[in-house]
Coordinates of C-alpha atoms and ligand atoms in Angstrom, one line a residue:
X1 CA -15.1 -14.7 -17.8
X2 CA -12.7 -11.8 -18.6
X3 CA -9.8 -14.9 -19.3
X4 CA -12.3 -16.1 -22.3
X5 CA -12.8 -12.4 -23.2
X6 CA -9.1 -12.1 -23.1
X7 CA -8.1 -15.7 -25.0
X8 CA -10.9 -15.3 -27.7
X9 CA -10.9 -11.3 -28.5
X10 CA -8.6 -8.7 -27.1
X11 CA -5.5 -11.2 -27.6
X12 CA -6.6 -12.0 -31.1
X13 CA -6.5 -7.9 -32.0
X14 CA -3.8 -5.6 -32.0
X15 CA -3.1 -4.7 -28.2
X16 CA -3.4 -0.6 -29.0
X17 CA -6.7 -1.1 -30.7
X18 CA -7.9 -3.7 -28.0
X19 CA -7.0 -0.9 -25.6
X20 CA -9.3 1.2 -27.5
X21 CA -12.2 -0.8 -27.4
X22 CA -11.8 -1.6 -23.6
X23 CA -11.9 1.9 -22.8
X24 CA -14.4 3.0 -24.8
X25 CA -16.3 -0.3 -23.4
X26 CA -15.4 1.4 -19.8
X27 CA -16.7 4.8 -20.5
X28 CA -19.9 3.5 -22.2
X29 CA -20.8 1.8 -19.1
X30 CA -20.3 4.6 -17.3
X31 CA -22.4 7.1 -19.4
X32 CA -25.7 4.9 -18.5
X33 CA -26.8 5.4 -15.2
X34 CA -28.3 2.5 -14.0
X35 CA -25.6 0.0 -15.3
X36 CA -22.8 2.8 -13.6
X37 CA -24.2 2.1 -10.0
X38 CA -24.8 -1.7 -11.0
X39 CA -20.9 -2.2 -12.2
X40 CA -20.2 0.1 -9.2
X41 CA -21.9 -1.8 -6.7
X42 CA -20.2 -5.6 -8.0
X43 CA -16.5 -4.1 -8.6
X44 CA -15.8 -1.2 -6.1
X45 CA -17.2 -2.1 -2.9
X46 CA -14.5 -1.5 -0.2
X47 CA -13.7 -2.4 3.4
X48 CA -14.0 0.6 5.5
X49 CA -10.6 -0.4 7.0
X50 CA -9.1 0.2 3.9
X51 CA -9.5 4.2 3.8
X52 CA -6.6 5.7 3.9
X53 CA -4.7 9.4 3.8
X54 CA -1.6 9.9 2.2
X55 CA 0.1 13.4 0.1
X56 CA -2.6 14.9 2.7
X57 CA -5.3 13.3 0.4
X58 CA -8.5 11.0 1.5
X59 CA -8.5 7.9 -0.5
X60 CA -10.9 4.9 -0.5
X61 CA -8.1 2.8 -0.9
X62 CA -4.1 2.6 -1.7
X63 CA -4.9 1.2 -4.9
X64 CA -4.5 3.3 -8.1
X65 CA -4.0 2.9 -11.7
X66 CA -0.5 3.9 -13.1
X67 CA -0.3 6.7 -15.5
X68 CA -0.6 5.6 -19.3
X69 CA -3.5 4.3 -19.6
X70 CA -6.2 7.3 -19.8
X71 CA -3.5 10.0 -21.1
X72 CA -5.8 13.0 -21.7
X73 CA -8.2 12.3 -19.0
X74 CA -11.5 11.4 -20.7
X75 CA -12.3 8.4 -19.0
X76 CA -11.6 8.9 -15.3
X77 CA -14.7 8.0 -13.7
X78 CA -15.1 5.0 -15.5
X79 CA -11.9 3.8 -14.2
X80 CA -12.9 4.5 -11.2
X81 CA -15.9 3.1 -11.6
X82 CA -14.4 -0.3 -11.5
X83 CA -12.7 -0.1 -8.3
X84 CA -9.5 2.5 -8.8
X85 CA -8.9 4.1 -5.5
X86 CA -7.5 6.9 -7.4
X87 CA -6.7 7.6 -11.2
X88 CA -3.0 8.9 -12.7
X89 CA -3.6 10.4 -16.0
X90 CA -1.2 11.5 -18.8
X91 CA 1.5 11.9 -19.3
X92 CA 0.5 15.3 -20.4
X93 CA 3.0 17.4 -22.2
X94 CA 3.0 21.0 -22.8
X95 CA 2.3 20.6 -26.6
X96 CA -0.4 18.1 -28.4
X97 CA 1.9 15.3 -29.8
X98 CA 1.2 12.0 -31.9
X99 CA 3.3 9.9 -30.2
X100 CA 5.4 7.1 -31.7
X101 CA 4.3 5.3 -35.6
X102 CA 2.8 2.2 -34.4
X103 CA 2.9 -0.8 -33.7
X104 CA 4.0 0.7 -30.6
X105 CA 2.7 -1.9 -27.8
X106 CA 3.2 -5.4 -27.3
X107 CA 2.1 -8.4 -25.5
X108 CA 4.5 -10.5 -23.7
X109 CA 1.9 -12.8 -22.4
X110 CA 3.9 -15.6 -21.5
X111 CA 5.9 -12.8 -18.7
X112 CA 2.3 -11.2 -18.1
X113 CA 4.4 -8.0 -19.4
X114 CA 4.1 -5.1 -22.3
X115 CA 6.6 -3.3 -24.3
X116 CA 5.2 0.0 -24.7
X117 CA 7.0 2.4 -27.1
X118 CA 3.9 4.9 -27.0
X119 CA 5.9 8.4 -26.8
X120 CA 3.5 10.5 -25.0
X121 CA 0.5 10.1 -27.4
X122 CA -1.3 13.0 -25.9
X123 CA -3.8 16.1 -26.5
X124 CA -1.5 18.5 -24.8
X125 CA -1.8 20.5 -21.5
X126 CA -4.2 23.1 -22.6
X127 CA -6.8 20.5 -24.4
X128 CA -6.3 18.3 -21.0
X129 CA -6.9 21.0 -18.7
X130 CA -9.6 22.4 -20.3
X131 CA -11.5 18.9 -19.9
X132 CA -11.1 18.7 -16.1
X133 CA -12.2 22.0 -16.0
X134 CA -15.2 21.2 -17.0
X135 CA -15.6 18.3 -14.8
X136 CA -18.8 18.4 -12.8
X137 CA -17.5 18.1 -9.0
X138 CA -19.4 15.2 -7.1
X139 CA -19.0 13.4 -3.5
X140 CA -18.4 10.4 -5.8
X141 CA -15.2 12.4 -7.4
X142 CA -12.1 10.1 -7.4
X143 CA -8.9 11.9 -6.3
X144 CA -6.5 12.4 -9.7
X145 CA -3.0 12.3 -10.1
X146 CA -2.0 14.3 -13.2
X147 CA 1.7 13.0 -14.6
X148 CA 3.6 15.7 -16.8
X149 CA 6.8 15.0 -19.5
X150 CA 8.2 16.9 -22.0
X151 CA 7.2 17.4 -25.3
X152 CA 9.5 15.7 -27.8
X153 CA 10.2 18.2 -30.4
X154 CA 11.5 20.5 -27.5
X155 CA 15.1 20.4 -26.7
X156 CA 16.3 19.2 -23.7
X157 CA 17.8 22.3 -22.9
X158 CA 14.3 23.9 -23.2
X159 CA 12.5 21.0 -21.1
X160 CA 11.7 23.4 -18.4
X161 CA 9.5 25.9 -20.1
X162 CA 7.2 22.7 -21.7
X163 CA 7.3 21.2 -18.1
X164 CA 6.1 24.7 -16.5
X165 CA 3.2 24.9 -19.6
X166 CA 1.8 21.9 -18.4
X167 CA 2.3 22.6 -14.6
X168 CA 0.3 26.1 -14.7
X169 CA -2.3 24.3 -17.2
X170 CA -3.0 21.5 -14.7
X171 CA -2.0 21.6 -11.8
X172 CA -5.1 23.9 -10.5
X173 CA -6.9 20.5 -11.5
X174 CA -4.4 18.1 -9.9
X175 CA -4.9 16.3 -6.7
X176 CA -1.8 15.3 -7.3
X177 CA 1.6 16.5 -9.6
X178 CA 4.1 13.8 -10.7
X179 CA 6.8 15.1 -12.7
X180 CA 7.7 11.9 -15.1
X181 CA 11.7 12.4 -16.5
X182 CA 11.6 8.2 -16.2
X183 CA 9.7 7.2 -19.9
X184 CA 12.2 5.6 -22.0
X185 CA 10.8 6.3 -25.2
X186 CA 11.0 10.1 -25.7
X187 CA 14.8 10.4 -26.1
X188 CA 17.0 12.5 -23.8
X189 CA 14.2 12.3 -21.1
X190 CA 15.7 9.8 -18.7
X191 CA 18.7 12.8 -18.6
X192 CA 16.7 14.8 -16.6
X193 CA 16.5 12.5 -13.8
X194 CA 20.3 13.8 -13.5
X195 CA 20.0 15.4 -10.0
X196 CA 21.9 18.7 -11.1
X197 CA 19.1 18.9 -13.8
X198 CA 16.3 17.5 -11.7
X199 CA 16.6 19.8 -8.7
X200 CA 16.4 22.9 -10.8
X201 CA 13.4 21.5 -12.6
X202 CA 11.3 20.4 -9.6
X203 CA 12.1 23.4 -7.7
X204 CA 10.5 25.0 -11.1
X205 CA 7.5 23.5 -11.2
X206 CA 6.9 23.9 -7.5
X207 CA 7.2 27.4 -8.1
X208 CA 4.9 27.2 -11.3
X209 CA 2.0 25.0 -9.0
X210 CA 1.8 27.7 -6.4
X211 CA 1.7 30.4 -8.4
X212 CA -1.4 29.3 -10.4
X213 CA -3.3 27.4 -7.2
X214 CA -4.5 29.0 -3.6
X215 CA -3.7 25.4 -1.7
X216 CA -0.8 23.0 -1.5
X217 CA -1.0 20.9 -5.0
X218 CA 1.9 17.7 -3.4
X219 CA 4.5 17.6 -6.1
X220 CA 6.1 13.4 -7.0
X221 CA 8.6 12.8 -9.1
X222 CA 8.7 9.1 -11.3
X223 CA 11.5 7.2 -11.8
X224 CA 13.2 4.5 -13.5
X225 CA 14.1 1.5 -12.3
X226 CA 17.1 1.5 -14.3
X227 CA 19.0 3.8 -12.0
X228 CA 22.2 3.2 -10.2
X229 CA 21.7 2.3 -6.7
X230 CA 23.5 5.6 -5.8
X231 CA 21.7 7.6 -8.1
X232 CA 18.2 6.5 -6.2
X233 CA 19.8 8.0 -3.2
X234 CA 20.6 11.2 -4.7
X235 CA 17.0 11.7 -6.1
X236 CA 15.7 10.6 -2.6
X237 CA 18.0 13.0 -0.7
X238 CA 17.3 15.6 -3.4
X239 CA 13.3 14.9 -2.6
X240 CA 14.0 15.7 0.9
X241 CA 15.8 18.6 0.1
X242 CA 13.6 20.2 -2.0
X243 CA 10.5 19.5 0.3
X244 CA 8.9 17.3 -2.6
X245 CA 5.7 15.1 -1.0
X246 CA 6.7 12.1 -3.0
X247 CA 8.4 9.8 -5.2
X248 CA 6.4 7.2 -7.9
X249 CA 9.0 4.3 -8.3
X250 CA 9.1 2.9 -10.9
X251 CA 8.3 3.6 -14.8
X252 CA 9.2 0.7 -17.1
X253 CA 12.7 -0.3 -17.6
X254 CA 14.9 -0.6 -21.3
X255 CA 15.8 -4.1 -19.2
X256 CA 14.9 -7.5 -20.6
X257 CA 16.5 -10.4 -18.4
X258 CA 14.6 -13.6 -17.3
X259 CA 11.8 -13.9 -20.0
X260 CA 10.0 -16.4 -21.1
X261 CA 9.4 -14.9 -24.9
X262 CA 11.7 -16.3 -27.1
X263 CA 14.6 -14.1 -27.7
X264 CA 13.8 -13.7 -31.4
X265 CA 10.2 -12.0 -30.9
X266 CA 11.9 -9.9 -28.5
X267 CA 14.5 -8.7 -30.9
X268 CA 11.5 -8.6 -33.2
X269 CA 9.6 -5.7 -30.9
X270 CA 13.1 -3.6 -30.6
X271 CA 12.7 -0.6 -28.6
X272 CA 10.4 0.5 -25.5
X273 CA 9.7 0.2 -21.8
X274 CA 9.1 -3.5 -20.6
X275 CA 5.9 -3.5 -17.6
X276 CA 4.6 -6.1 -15.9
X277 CA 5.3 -9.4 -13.7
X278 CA 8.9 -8.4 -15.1
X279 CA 9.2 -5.8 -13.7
X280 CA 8.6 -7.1 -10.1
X281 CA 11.6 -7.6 -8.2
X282 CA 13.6 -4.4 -9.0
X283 CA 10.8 -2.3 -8.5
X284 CA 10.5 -3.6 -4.7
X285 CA 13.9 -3.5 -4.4
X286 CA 13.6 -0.1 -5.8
X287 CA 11.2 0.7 -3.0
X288 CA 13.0 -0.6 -0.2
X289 CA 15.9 1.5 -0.9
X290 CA 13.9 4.6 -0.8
X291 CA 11.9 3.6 2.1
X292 CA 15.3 3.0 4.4
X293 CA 16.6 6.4 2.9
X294 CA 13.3 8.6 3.3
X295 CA 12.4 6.6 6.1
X296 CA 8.8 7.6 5.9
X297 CA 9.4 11.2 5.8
X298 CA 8.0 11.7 2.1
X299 CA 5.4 9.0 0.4
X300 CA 6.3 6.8 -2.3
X301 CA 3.9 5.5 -4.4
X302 CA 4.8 2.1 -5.4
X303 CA 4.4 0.5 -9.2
X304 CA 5.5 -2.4 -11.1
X305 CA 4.8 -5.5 -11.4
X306 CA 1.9 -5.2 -8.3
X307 CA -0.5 -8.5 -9.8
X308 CA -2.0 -9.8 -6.6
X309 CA -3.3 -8.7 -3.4
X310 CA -0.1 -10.3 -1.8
X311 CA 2.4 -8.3 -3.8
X312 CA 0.4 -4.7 -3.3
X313 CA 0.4 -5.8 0.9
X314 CA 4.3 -6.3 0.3
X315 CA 4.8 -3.1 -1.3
X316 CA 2.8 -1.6 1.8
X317 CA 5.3 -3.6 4.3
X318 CA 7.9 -2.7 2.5
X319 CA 7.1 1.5 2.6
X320 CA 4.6 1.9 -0.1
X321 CA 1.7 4.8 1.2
X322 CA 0.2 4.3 -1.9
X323 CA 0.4 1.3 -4.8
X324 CA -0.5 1.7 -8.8
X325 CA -0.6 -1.4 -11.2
X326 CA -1.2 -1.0 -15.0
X327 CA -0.1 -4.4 -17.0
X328 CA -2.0 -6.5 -14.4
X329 CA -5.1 -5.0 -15.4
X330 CA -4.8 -5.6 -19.0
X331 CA -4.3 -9.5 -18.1
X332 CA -6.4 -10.0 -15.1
X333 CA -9.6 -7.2 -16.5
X334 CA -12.1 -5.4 -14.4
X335 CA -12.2 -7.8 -11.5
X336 CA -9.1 -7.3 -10.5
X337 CA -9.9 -4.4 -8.4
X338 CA -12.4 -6.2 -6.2
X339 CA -9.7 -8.8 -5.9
X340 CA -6.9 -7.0 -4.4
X341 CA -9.3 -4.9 -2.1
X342 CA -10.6 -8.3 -1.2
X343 CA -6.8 -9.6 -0.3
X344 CA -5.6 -6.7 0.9
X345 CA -8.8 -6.2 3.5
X346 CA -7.8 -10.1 4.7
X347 CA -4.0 -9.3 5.2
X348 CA -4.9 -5.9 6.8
X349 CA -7.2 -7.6 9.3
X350 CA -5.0 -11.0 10.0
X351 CA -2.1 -8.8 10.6
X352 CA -4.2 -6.6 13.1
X353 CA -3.6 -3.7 11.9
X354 CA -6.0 -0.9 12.5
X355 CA -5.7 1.0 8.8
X356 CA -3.6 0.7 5.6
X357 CA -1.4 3.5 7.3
X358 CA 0.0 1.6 10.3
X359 CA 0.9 -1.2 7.8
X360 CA 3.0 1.1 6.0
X361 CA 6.7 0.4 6.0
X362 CA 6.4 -2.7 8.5
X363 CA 8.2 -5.0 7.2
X364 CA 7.3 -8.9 6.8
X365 CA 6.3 -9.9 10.0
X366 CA 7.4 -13.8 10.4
X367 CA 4.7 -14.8 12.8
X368 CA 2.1 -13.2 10.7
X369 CA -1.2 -15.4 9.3
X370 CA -0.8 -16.0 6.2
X371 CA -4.0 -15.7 4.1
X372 CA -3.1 -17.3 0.4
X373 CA -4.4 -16.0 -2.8
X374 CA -6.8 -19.0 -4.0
X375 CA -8.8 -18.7 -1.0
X376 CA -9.9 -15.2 -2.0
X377 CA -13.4 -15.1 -4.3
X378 CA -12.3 -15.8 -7.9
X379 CA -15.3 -14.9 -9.6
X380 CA -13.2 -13.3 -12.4
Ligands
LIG401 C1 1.1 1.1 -22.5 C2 1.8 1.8 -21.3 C3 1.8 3.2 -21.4 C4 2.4 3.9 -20.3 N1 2.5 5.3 -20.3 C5 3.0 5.9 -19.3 C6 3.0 7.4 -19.3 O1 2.5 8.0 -20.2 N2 3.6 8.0 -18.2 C7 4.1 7.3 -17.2 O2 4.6 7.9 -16.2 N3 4.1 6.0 -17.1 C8 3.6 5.3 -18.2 N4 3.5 3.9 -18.1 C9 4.2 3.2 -17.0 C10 3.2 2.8 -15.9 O3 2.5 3.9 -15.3 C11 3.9 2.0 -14.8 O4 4.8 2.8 -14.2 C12 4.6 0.7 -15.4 O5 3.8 0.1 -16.4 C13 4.9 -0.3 -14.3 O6 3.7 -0.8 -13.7 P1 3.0 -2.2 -14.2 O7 4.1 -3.2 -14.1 O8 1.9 -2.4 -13.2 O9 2.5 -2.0 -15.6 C14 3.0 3.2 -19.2 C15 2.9 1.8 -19.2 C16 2.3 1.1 -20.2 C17 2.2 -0.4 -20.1

């Protein structure tokens, strides 16, 4: 069904505008009670099994959606709605900001990947906060992840005070804080990931969260999967140093090896981050090295490239507490959800495992049943 939506309407429009319409498609059905329990009921019912705690949080689930796609936070239960186990939204910086002249995102849909160029299209921290403020607190809730960058008229040398705006706005809102210094598109950013520069700045916003909140708000950083090897191992022994409760690995990358679009059309799109089925392999590689560095003694929230049940259970083998997709949902719609709870319930269970937790960071077990994607329901 959402394949013929996909072919005969939202590939046909410009992919921002298609965005739009989704979204606004999401938050309509959530705005009318009955059909809100209905799509509820079909997309988000989950095995018990797969409950899980990690940053000290209860999830449903260890399935999120990345940060990106509801920047300012007005459509969070909707998302959840169909099936998120919990929702990452911004990136918020400390000042409203336009973002990039579009076009500014792209379809690869011969890689199942994006170019985004977006640059932090947001409200701003105040605007933002002010709307979860004023969010009604219910048992049905989801838990939110609130991702902060830097505004990009502010110098870098003056990154600090826009990250601390955001932090004091948000964080008494936050389930979660993710610092993000790993977006290629607002320049000098990627800098900050510069562990001399990062330290000071996490310990910063740390300092910021507390001051403003009564209980323990866990602080991520994100990163890019264009780092040096090395450089991974800095941030991740930085993270430990610093007590951080996390890292998100990874953002996009600036990389465009292996794909299938002509070269041309790629040269065509120029600048931005490339997501997706692209985006796969470093981004478990990525993973593995922090999981043998950290060796479970901070969480790591794994992202890019997750499309299938099957990749999100490697991720979990591999070290991931928690998993995030974005570009698969564009491609795959609002059944995608259901499916990868589906898979992941089956691996959980052949495997024997009694939760999602004692999967984590076990590595692929040889003599483990395999359970193969097409015998999963496909009613998408
Ligand atoms: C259109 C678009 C916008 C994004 N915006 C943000 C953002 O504002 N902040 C951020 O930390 N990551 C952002 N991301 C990155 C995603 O959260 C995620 O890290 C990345 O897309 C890799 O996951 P995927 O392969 O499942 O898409 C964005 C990605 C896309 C495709």
């Amino acid at each position: 069904m959402y394949k013929l939506l996909f072919n005969l309407l939202f590939k046909k429009m410009d992919p921002e505008r298609a965005h739009h319409l989704a979204f606004f498609w999401i938050r309509l059905a959530h705005s009318v009670p009955g059909l809100r329990s209905l799509v509820r009921a079909v997309l988000a019912p989950r095995d018990p099994k797969l409950r899980t705690t990690a940053l000290g949080l209860d999830l449903p689930g260890p399935f999120g959606l990345g940060a990106g796609f509801d920047k300012d936070g007005i459509g969070i239960d909707g998302l959840s709605m169909l099936g998120f186990d919990f929702v990452e939204i911004g990136t918020v910086t400390g000042e409203a900001q336009p973002g990039n002249p579009a076009p500014r995102l792209f379809r690869l849909v011969e890689d199942r990947a994006l170019i985004n160029r977006m640059g932090f299209n947001n409200q701003g921290s105040a605007r933002v906060a002010a709307r979860l403020a004023a969010r009604p607190h219910t048992s049905s809730t989801p838990v939110i992840g609130v991702n902060i960058g830097k505004t990009k008229v502010v110098p870098e040398d003056e990154a600090t005070a826009d990250y601390l705006k955001s932090a004091k706005a948000l964080a008494p809102y936050a389930d979660y804080l993710v610092v993000n210094v790993s977006s290629p598109n607002t320049p000098g950013l990627r800098n900050l990931q510069a562990v001399q520069v990062l330290g000071p700045l996490l310990w910063d916003v740390r300092k910021a969260a507390d001051e403003v909140t009564t209980h323990h708000v866990p602080l991520l950083v994100k990163i890019a999967p264009d780092l040096a090897d090395e450089d991974i191992d800095e941030i991740a022994d930085m993270a430990l140093h610093l007590g951080l409760d996390g890292i998100i690995a990874t953002n996009t990358t600036i990389g465009r090896e292996g794909l299938r679009t002509p070269a041309a059309r790629i040269e065509e799109i120029g600048m931005g981050g490339l997501s997706g089925a692209p985006l796969k392999a470093r981004s478990l590689e990525v993973l593995e090295r922090l999981r043998k560095r950290t060796d479970g003694r901070l969480a790591i929230v794994s992202v890019g490239g997750i499309e299938t049940a099957e990749d999100a259970w490697q991720r979990i083998l591999a070290g991931a507490d928690l998993v995030q997709g974005y570009s698969a949902f564009i491609y795959e719609g609002p059944f995608w959800m259901r499916k990868v709870h589906k898979g992941l319930s089956a691996r959980l269970r052949a495997a024997g495992y009694a939760s999602i937790g004692e999967a984590v960071g076990k590595g692929v077990r040889q003599a483990q049943p395999t359970v193969r994607d097409h015998e999963e329901d496909n009613d998408d």
